[in-house]
Structure formats: C-alpha cells, structure tokens
XYZ file of C-alpha atoms in Angstrom:
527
model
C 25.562 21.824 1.656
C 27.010 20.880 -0.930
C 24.738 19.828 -4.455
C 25.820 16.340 -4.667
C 24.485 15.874 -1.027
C 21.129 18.005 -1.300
C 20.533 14.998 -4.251
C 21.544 12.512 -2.231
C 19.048 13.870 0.571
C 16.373 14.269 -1.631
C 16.437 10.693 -2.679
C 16.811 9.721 0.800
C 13.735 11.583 1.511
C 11.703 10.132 -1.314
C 12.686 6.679 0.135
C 11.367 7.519 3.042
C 8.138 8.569 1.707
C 7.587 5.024 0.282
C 8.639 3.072 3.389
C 6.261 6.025 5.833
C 3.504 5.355 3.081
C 3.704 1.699 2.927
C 3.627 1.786 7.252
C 0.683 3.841 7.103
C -0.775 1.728 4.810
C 0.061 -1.841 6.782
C -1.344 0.511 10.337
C -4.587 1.849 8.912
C -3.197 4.805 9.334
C -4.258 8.523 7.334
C -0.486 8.447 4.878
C -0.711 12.641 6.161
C 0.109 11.485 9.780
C 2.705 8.942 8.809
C 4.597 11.652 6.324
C 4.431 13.964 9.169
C 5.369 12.162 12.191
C 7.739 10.773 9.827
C 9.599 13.665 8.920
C 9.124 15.208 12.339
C 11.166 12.588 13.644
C 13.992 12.524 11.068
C 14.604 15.875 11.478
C 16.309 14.557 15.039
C 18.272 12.164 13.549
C 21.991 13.042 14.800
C 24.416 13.889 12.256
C 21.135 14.723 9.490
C 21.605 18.492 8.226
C 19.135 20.922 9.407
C 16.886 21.151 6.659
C 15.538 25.339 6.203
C 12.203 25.514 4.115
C 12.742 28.731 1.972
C 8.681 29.503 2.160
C 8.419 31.440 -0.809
C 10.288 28.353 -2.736
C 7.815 25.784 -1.232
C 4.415 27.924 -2.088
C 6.053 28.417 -6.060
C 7.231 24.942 -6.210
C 4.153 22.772 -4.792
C 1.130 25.142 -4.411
C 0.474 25.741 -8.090
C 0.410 21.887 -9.085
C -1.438 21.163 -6.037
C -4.151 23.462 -7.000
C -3.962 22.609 -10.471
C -5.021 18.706 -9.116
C -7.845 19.988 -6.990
C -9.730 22.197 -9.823
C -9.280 19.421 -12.335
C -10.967 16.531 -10.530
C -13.737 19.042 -9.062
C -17.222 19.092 -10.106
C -17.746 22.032 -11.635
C -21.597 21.723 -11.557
C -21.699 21.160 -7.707
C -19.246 24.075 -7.619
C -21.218 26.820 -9.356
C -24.719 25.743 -7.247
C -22.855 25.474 -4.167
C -20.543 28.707 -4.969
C -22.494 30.672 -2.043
C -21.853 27.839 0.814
C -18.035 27.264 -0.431
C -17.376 31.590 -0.373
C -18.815 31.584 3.152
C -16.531 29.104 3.989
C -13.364 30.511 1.781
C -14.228 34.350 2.694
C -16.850 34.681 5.656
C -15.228 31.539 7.819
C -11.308 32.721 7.611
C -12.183 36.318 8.285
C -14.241 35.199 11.438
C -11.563 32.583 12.693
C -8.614 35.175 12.210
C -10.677 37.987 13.875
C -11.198 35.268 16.764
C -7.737 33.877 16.854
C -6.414 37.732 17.176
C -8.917 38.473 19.964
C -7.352 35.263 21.916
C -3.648 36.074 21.283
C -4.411 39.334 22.574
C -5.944 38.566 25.362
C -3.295 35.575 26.260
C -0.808 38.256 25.331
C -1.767 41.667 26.078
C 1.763 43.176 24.938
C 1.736 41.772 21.484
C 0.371 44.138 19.142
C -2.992 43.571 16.874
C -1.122 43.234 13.868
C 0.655 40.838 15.186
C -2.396 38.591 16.408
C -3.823 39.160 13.351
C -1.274 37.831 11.318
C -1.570 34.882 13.764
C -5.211 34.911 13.404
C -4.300 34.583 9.314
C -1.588 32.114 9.031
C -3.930 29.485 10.664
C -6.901 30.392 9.458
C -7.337 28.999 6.007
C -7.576 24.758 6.009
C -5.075 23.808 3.181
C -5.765 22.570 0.564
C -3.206 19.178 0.199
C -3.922 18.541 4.163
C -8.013 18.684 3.007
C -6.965 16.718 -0.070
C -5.127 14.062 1.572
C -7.617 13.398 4.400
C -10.473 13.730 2.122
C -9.026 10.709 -0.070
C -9.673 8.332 2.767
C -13.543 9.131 3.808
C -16.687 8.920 2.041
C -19.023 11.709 2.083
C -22.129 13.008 0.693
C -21.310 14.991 -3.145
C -22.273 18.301 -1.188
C -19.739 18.029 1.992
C -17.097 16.986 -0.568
C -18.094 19.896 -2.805
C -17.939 22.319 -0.179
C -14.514 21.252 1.674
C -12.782 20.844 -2.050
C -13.871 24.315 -3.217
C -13.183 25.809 0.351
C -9.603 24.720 0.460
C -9.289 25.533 -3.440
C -10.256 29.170 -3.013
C -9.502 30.342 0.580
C -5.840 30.226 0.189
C -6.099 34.076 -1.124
C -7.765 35.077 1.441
C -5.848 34.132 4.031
C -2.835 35.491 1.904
C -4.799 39.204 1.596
C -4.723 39.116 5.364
C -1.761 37.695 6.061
C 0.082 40.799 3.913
C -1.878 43.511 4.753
C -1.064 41.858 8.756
C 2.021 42.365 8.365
C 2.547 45.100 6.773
C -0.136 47.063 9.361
C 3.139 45.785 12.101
C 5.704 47.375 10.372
C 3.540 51.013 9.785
C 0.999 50.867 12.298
C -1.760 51.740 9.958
C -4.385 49.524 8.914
C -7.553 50.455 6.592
C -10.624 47.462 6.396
C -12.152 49.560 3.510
C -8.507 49.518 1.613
C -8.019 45.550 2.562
C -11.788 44.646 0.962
C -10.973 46.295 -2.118
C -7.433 44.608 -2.362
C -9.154 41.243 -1.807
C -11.643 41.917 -4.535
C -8.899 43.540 -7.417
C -6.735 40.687 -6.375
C -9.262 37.977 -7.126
C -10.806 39.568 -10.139
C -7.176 40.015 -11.422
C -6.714 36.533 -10.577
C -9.821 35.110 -12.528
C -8.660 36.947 -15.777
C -5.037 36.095 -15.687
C -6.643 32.652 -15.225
C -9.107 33.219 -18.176
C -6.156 34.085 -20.422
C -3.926 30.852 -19.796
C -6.704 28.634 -19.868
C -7.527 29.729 -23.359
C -4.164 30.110 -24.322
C -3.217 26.490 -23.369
C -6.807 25.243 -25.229
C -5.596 26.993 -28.304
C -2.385 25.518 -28.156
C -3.084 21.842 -27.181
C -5.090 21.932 -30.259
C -2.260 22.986 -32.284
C 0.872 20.694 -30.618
C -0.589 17.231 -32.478
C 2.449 15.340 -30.495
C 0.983 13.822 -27.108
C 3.849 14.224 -24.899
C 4.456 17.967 -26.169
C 0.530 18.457 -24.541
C 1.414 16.476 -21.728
C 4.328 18.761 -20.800
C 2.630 22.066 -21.584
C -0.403 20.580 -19.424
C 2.007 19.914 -16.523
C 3.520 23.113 -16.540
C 0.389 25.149 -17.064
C 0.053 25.541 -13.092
C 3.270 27.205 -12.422
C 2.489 29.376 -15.325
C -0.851 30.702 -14.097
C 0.240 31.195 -10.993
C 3.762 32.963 -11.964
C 1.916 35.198 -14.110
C -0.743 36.434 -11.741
C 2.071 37.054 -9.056
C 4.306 38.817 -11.442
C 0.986 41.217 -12.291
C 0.686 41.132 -8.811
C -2.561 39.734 -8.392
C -3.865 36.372 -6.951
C -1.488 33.548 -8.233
C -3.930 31.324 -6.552
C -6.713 32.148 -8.432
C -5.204 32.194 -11.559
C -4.706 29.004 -10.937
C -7.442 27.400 -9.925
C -9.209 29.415 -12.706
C -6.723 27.823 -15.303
C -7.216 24.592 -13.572
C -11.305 24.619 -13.950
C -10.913 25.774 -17.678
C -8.059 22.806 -18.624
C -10.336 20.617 -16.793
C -13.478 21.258 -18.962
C -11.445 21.292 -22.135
C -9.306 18.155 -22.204
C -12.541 15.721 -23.007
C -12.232 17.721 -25.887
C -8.709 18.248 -27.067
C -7.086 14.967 -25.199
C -6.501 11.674 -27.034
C -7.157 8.557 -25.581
C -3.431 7.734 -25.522
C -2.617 11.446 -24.199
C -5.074 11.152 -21.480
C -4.069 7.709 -20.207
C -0.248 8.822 -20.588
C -1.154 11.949 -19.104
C -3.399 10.727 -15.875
C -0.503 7.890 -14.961
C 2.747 10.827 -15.158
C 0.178 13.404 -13.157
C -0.765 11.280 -10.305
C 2.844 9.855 -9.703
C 3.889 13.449 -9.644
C 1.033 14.537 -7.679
C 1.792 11.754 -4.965
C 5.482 12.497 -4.559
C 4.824 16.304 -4.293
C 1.879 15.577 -1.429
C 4.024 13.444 0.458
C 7.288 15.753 0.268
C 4.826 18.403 1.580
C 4.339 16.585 5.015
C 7.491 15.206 5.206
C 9.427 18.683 4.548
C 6.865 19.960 7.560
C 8.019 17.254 9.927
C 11.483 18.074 9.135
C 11.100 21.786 9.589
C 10.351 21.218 13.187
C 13.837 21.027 14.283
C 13.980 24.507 13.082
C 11.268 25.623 14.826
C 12.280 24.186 18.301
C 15.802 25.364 18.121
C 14.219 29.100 17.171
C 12.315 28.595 20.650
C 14.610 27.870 22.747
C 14.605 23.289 22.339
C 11.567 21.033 22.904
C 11.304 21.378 26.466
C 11.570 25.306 26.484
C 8.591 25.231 23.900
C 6.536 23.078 25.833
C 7.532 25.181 29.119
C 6.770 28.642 27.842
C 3.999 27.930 24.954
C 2.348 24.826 25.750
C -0.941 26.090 26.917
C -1.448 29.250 25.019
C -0.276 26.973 21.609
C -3.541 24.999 23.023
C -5.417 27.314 23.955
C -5.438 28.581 19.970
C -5.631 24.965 18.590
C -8.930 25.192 20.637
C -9.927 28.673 19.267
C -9.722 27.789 15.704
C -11.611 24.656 16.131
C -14.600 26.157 18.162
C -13.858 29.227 16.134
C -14.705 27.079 12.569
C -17.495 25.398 14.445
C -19.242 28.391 15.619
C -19.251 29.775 12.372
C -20.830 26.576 10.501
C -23.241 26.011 12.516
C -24.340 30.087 12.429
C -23.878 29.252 8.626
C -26.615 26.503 8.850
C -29.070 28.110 11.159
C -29.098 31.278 8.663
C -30.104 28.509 5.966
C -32.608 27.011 8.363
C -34.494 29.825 9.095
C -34.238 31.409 4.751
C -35.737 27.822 4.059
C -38.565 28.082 6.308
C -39.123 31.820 4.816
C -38.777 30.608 1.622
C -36.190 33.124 0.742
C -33.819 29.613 -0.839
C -34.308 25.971 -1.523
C -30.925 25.248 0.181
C -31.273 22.455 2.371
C -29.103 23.187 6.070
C -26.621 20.355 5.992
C -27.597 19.125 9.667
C -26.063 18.705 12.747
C -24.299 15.794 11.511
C -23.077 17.494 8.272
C -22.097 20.724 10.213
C -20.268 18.711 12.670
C -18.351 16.917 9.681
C -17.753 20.024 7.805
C -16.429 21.512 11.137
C -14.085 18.893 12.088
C -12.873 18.549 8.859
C -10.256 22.188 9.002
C -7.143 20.901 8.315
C -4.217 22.773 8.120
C -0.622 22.265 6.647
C 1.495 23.976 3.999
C 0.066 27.433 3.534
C 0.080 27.858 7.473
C 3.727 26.849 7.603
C 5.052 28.637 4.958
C 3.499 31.740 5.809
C 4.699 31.348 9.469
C 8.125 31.050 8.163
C 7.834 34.085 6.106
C 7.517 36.502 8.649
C 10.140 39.083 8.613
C 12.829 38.685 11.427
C 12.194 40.832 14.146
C 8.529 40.242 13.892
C 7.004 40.845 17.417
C 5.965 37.450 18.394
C 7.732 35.717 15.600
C 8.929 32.747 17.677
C 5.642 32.359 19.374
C 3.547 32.480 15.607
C 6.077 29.938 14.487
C 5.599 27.572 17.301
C 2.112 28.280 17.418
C 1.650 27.213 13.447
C 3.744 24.234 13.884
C 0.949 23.177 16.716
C -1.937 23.617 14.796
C -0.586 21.955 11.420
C 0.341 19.168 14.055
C -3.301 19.025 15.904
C -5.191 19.171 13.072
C -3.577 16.315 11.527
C -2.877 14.233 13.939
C -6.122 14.561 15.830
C -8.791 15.800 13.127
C -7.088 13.921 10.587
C -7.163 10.724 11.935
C -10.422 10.562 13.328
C -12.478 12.700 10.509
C -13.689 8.791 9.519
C -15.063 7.502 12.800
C -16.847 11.353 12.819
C -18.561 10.791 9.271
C -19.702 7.556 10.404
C -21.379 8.875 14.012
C -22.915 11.039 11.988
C -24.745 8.406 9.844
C -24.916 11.390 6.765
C -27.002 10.556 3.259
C -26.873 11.636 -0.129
C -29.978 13.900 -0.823
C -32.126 13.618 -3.252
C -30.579 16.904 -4.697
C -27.263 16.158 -4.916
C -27.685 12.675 -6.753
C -27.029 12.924 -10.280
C -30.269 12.513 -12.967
C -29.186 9.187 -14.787
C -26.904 6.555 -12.790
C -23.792 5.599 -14.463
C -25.868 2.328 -15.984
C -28.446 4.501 -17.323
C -25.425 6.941 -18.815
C -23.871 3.976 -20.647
C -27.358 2.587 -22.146
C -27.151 5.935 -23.701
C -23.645 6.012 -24.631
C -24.254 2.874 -26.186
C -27.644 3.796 -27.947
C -25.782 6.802 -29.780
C -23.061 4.538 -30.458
C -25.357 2.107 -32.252
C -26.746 5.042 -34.519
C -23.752 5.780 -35.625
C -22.852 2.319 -36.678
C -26.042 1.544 -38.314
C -26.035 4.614 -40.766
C -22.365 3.668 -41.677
C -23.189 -0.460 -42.007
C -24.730 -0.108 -45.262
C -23.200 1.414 -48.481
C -25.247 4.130 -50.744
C -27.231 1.584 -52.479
C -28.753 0.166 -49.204
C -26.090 -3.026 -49.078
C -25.258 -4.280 -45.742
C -21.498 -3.910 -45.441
C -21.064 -4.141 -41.849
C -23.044 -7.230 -40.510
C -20.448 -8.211 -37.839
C -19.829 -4.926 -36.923
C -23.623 -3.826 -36.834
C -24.530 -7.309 -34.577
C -21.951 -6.662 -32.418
C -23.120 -3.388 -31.351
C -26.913 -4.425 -31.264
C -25.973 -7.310 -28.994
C -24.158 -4.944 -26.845
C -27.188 -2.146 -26.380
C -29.512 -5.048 -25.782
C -27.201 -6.544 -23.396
C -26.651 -2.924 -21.231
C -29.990 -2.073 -21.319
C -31.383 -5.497 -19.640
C -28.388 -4.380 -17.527
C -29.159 -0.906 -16.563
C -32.780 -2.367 -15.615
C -31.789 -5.195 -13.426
C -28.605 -4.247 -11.891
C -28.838 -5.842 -8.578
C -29.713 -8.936 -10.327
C -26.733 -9.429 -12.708
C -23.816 -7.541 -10.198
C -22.754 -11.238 -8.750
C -22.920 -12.717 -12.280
C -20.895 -9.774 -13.754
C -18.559 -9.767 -11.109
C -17.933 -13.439 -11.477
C -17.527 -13.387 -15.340
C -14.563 -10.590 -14.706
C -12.955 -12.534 -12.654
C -12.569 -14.930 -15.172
C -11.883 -11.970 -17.480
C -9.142 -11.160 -15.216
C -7.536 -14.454 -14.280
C -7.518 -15.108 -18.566
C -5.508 -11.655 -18.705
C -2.775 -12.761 -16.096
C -2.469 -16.340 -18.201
C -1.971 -14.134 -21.182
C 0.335 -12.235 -19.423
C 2.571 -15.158 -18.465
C 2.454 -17.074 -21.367
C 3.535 -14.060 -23.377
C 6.440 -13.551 -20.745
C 7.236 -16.760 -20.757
C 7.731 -16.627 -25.095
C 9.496 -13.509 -24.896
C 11.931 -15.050 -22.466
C 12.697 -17.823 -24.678
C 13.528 -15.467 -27.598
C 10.739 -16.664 -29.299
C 9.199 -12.833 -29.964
C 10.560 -9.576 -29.826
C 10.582 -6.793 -27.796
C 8.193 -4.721 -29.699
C 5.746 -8.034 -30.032
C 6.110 -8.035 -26.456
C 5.082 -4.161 -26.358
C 2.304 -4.105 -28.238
C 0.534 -7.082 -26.724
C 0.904 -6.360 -23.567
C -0.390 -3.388 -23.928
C -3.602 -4.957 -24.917
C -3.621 -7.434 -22.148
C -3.463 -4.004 -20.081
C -6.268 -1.926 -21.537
C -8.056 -5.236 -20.838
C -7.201 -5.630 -17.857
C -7.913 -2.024 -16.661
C -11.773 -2.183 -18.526
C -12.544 -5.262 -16.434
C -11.153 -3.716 -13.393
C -13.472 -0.885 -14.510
C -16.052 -2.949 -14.983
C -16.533 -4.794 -11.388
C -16.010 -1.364 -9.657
C-alpha cells in the first residue's frame, strides 16, 4: 500500500470513529461495542485493503500511553491499602484462569500440546486494561470495586506477558521450569519498578527545569513510550515501568504543573487518549477479516470452532468467577478470625468484580504474535478473537444493569474523611490567612480592605455552605444558571463586536478566554 493511501485510510478510519461514537452515543450504547462492531464490519467492505495489525507495533504504539492514563487518574491511596486484593487479581486470578483455560483446551483437544493450551490459557487471561477502562467510564461503582478493576488491569498485563513467553517458548523446546518462570516474573517486575523509579524522577527533575509549558507538555506525553522502551530494551517489564512512571508523574504534577500547563495539558491528553482508545477497537474489528480468512472464511470458523471457541468464553468467565468468590470467602472467614479488617466485598460486589473481565488489545496482539507454525495457531487466533468479542459485546454491555441488581454501597471505609465541601471550607480558611497577614503593611495599616473583605465574605459564605448543603444545592444551582446563561450573552456580544471589526483578534483572545475559565468554574460548580 502505498503511503499516500495508508494516510488516506487512517483518516478514513478516524472518521469513522466519530460517526461509530456519535451512534453509540444517540443508541445508549457502551462506544467499545460500537468501535468494535464497527470496525468488524468494515473490514468486509469490498474493495477496502486487508488491514494486518503488526502486534508488536500496536503494544509499542498504544499500550504505553494507555497505561500512562490509567496510573495517572488512579488513587494512589486506595491502591496501596487495596495492593493485596488488586495482586490476587493481577497475579493469583490470571495464573488460575490460564491453568484452567489449558486444562479445557486440552481436554477439547487432546492432540494439542500443553504449551500450546497454555499459551491459550495466557493470551486470554489478563482483562485489558483500555477494554476495563472504556467500560468502566460508563458505570458507577463503589471507590473499592473501581480501585480493584483499575489496578488489576494496570498491573496484570505482565503477567500474562511472563506466561505468554515462557508458553511459547516451552512449544518450541519442550522444557518448562515453574521455579525458573516465578523468578522471571519477580526480576521482571522488580526491574520494571526501578526502570520506572528512574524516569519518574528524571522527568520531575526536568519539568522543573524546562520553564516553557508546552516543552513539559511534550516531555509529559512522551514519558510513556519512554518508560516502557527503556524497560524492554533492559529487558525487563515495559509495563511496569510504566505504570511506575505513570504513579510517580501523577503525584508530582500538583507540584511542578502550572495552571495554564495543566489545563493545556489535560485538554491535548484526553483528545489523544480518546482517538488512541477508539483506534484500539476499531483496528480489532478490522483485524477480523484476517482472522477468518486464516481459518478457512466465516462459515468454516463457525463449522469447525464454534463450540469449543464457547466452550472457553465459558471457562474464563466461570474460571474468573470461581476464583473471586474463593478470594472473598478466604476474607470472610480471616475477618471472623480476626487475622484482617478487610471487609469481603459480597455477593453482589464479587458478582460485579467477576463480570466485569474484559478483554481486548493485549489478548489480540499476543494472539497475533505467535510464531507461524505454532501448533494450534489458527485455533488460538480464532479463539482470542471470540473472547475479545464476548466479553465486549456481552459483559460489556450489560456490566450496568449487573451493578444495579446488585444494589452495591459505598462503605464506611472507603468514603473519604472530609467531603469535597468540607475540603474547600479549608482551602478557603488557609486562603484567608494568607491574605490577612499580607492586607496590612509593617506598621499595622490596612492596605488590602477589598481584597481582605472579599475573602472573609467568601469563607463565611462556604462554610454556611459546607453546613447546609442540601439546603442551598437548588439555590446554587439556580444562581449558575444564570452564571451560565450571562457567559453565553458575553460570548455573543463579544462575537458579534469582533465581527464588525470593532476589536481585534487578540481582544477577542483574551476575553474569551475569561468568559471560558468562567464558564468551566460554574460548570464546576453545579456538578
């Protein structure tokens, strides 16, 4: 294909994401689904190139960036106290769904050799992360479901990588040593965590140093690839590396971000985020077409693999199921020894937490890595493409009406000490400190009387606020309303005198970006 085209098909693609997005939007529909379906469905169009994922291109490009996202909105209180639920899931859970999974191949398939299931049982064990991300954007659930599902999906990426390569490479010598693979896992993550360590600090050090805000937000949106680069080229968990960066940018940047770096910053990030989530689904959907014609066409696939594909769809959901709910029994029975204060989530929460294994571009691109001659390679691949499509489709589309059988609440645990009202009265009462020890001069003068009332008026004002919330929400909701209807006159008067040549471009500039810092803060406000 020529370069010129692969453009134009790229642009085609990312107009396709808009119009699949916007459908899912207008349909109620998860955007994950629509991408997918989406793409699975162009990728029949006649006369549309076959489009071949490169899988080691796809991880390099959009798995670093994608991690990045996840460890820089995550709670990192949450995740060090719930570090021991989240490895269970990221270590304990994919080792016991790929030891099932290989059991089941096996026995479907007695000819296909253990390595072979067990690099099955690994490419479709570990829930991805965008897939977790994307579905989890739609649902509400209690801080410790979403703490544990984020810092699963974050973390078990590596090990379902350690398997996946010592899997394969047990197929191509016939040897395979658990005591060798443990210790690989455990160099590889340490390695991971310091290579992480390093460009976290690195980056801090440098931020600090840049001064110009779009020079920080371009080393901040590379710092992903670099982590993750680094750690691979040391040969040690890129993933973790990343995520570690990603936890010690996110801690930092309160620090060494501007207010116009951070707003700049946040608006580029999440526009790139968005178009590299949706690509993700759509460049699965259109990898199908490769996957059928490997097996034979659509009907042949159906023929020959229908029911065993199901019959491991249904493994690795019962598989995940069995092992949360063990999980949660185990914390039943420490609580009533007293051995931990962990509360057991439930069989609501478990249920949630166990419906909620989504899968999508780890499990393809490791499918699609598998040397050719692999025994079972055609098989795996059509096996992977199932479950990324089942777990979407069906788990990611119904995960709501599932949170909302299950009638979950926050516990008292997991609620934060001071509500956000009771955070701003502070805020506001250090603020006021500050401005009263600067309001007067050396000799005692008041210098500052507008500035000092303003800010006395405002911690009086919060902290009736913070005390009778319920009471002034209508009030405060109707008085930024009219906040919000003044900025959009503003808005159109000032369009309307820049049209008329009446100000200039850079009058129009700086104003309206007033009118939208205003506008955003009232926004803010009524949330």
């Amino acid at each position: 294909m020529e370069p010129t085209h692969l453009f134009e098909l790229v642009i085609a693609m990312f107009l396709a994401i808009i119009a699949l997005h916007y459908a899912a939007h207008r349909l109620g529909l998860p955007p994950s689904v629509a991408l997918l379906t989406g793409g699975a469905l162009l990728a029949f169009v006649p006369g549309l190139p076959a489009i071949s994922v490169d899988p080691e291109l796809v991880l390099v490009i959009f798995l670093p960036p994608l991690l990045m996202d996840g460890a820089w909105a995550i709670a990192l209180a949450r995740l060090r106290r719930h570090m021991i639920g989240i490895a269970s899931l990221a270590v304990g859970a994919v080792l016991f769904t790929c030891a099932v999974v290989a059991v089941v191949a096996h026995l479907i398939f007695p000819s296909l050799p253990w390595a072979a299931c067990a690099a099955l049982g690994a490419i479709v064990a570990p829930p991805d992360a965008v897939s977790a991300r994307a579905v989890l954007e739609r649902v509400k659930l209690p801080r410790r479901l979403q703490i544990l599902l984020e810092g699963e999906s974050l973390l078990n990426d590596a090990s379902g990588l350690v398997l996946f390569r010592f899997a394969v490479a047990a197929a191509a010598t016939g040897a395979f040593s658990a005591g060798e693979a443990v210790a690989s896992f455990f160099v590889l993550a340490l390695g991971g965590a310091v290579v992480g360590v390093v460009v976290g600090t690195a980056w801090v050090k440098l931020v600090r140093r840049l001064g110009d805000e779009y020079l920080i937000i371009a080393a901040t949106v590379l710092l992903g690839w670099v982590s993750y680069l680094l750690g691979e080229l040391l040969h040690v968990s890129g993933v973790i590396a990343t995520v570690t960066t990603g936890l010690i940018a996110s801690w930092h940047q309160h620090t060494v971000f501007s207010a116009a770096t951070r707003m700049r910053g946040t608006s580029f990030w999440t526009v790139m985020i968005f178009l590299m989530e949706a690509s993700v689904f759509t460049l699965i959907g259109l990898s199908l077409r490769d996957v059928v014609e490997r097996g034979g066409g659509l009907t042949t696939v159906i023929a020959t693999m229908g029911l065993p594909m199901l019959a491991i769809l249904v493994t690795l959901v019962v598989a995940r199921f069995a092992w949360v709910f063990a999980s949660d029994l185990v914390i039943s029975f420490c609580a009533v020894l007293g051995v931990t204060r962990a509360q057991p989530l439930g069989a609501g929460g478990a249920t949630v937490l166990s419906w909620a294994g989504v899968r999508g571009v780890i499990t393809l691109a490791l499918a699609l890595s598998l040397p050719e001659g692999f025994p079972g390679r055609d098989f795996i691949l059509a096996t992977s493409f199932a479950v990324i499509l089942g777990t979407v489709l069906v788990q990611g589309t119904t995960l709501g009406r599932v949170i909302a059988w299950a009638r979950l609440v926050e516990t008292e645990t997991e609620r934060a000490r001071l509500t956000m009202s009771q955070a701003e009265v502070a805020m506001v009462q250090a603020q006021l400190g500050t401005v009263q020890s600067l309001a007067y001069d050396a000799e005692g003068k008041l210098i500052h009387p507008q500035l000092l009332d303003r800010y006395q008026r405002r911690a009086t004002v919060i902290v009736d606020y913070a005390e009778r919330t319920e009471h002034y929400k209508p009030v405060l909701h109707a008085h930024f309303d009219v906040v919000l209807e003044a900025v959009a006159t503003g808005r159109r008067e000032l369009i309307r005198l820049h049209r008329a040549g009446d100000i200039d471009d850079e009058t129009l500039d700086e104003l309206e970006r007033d009118l939208d810092l205003e506008e955003l803060s009232a926004i803010s406000a009524k949330a």
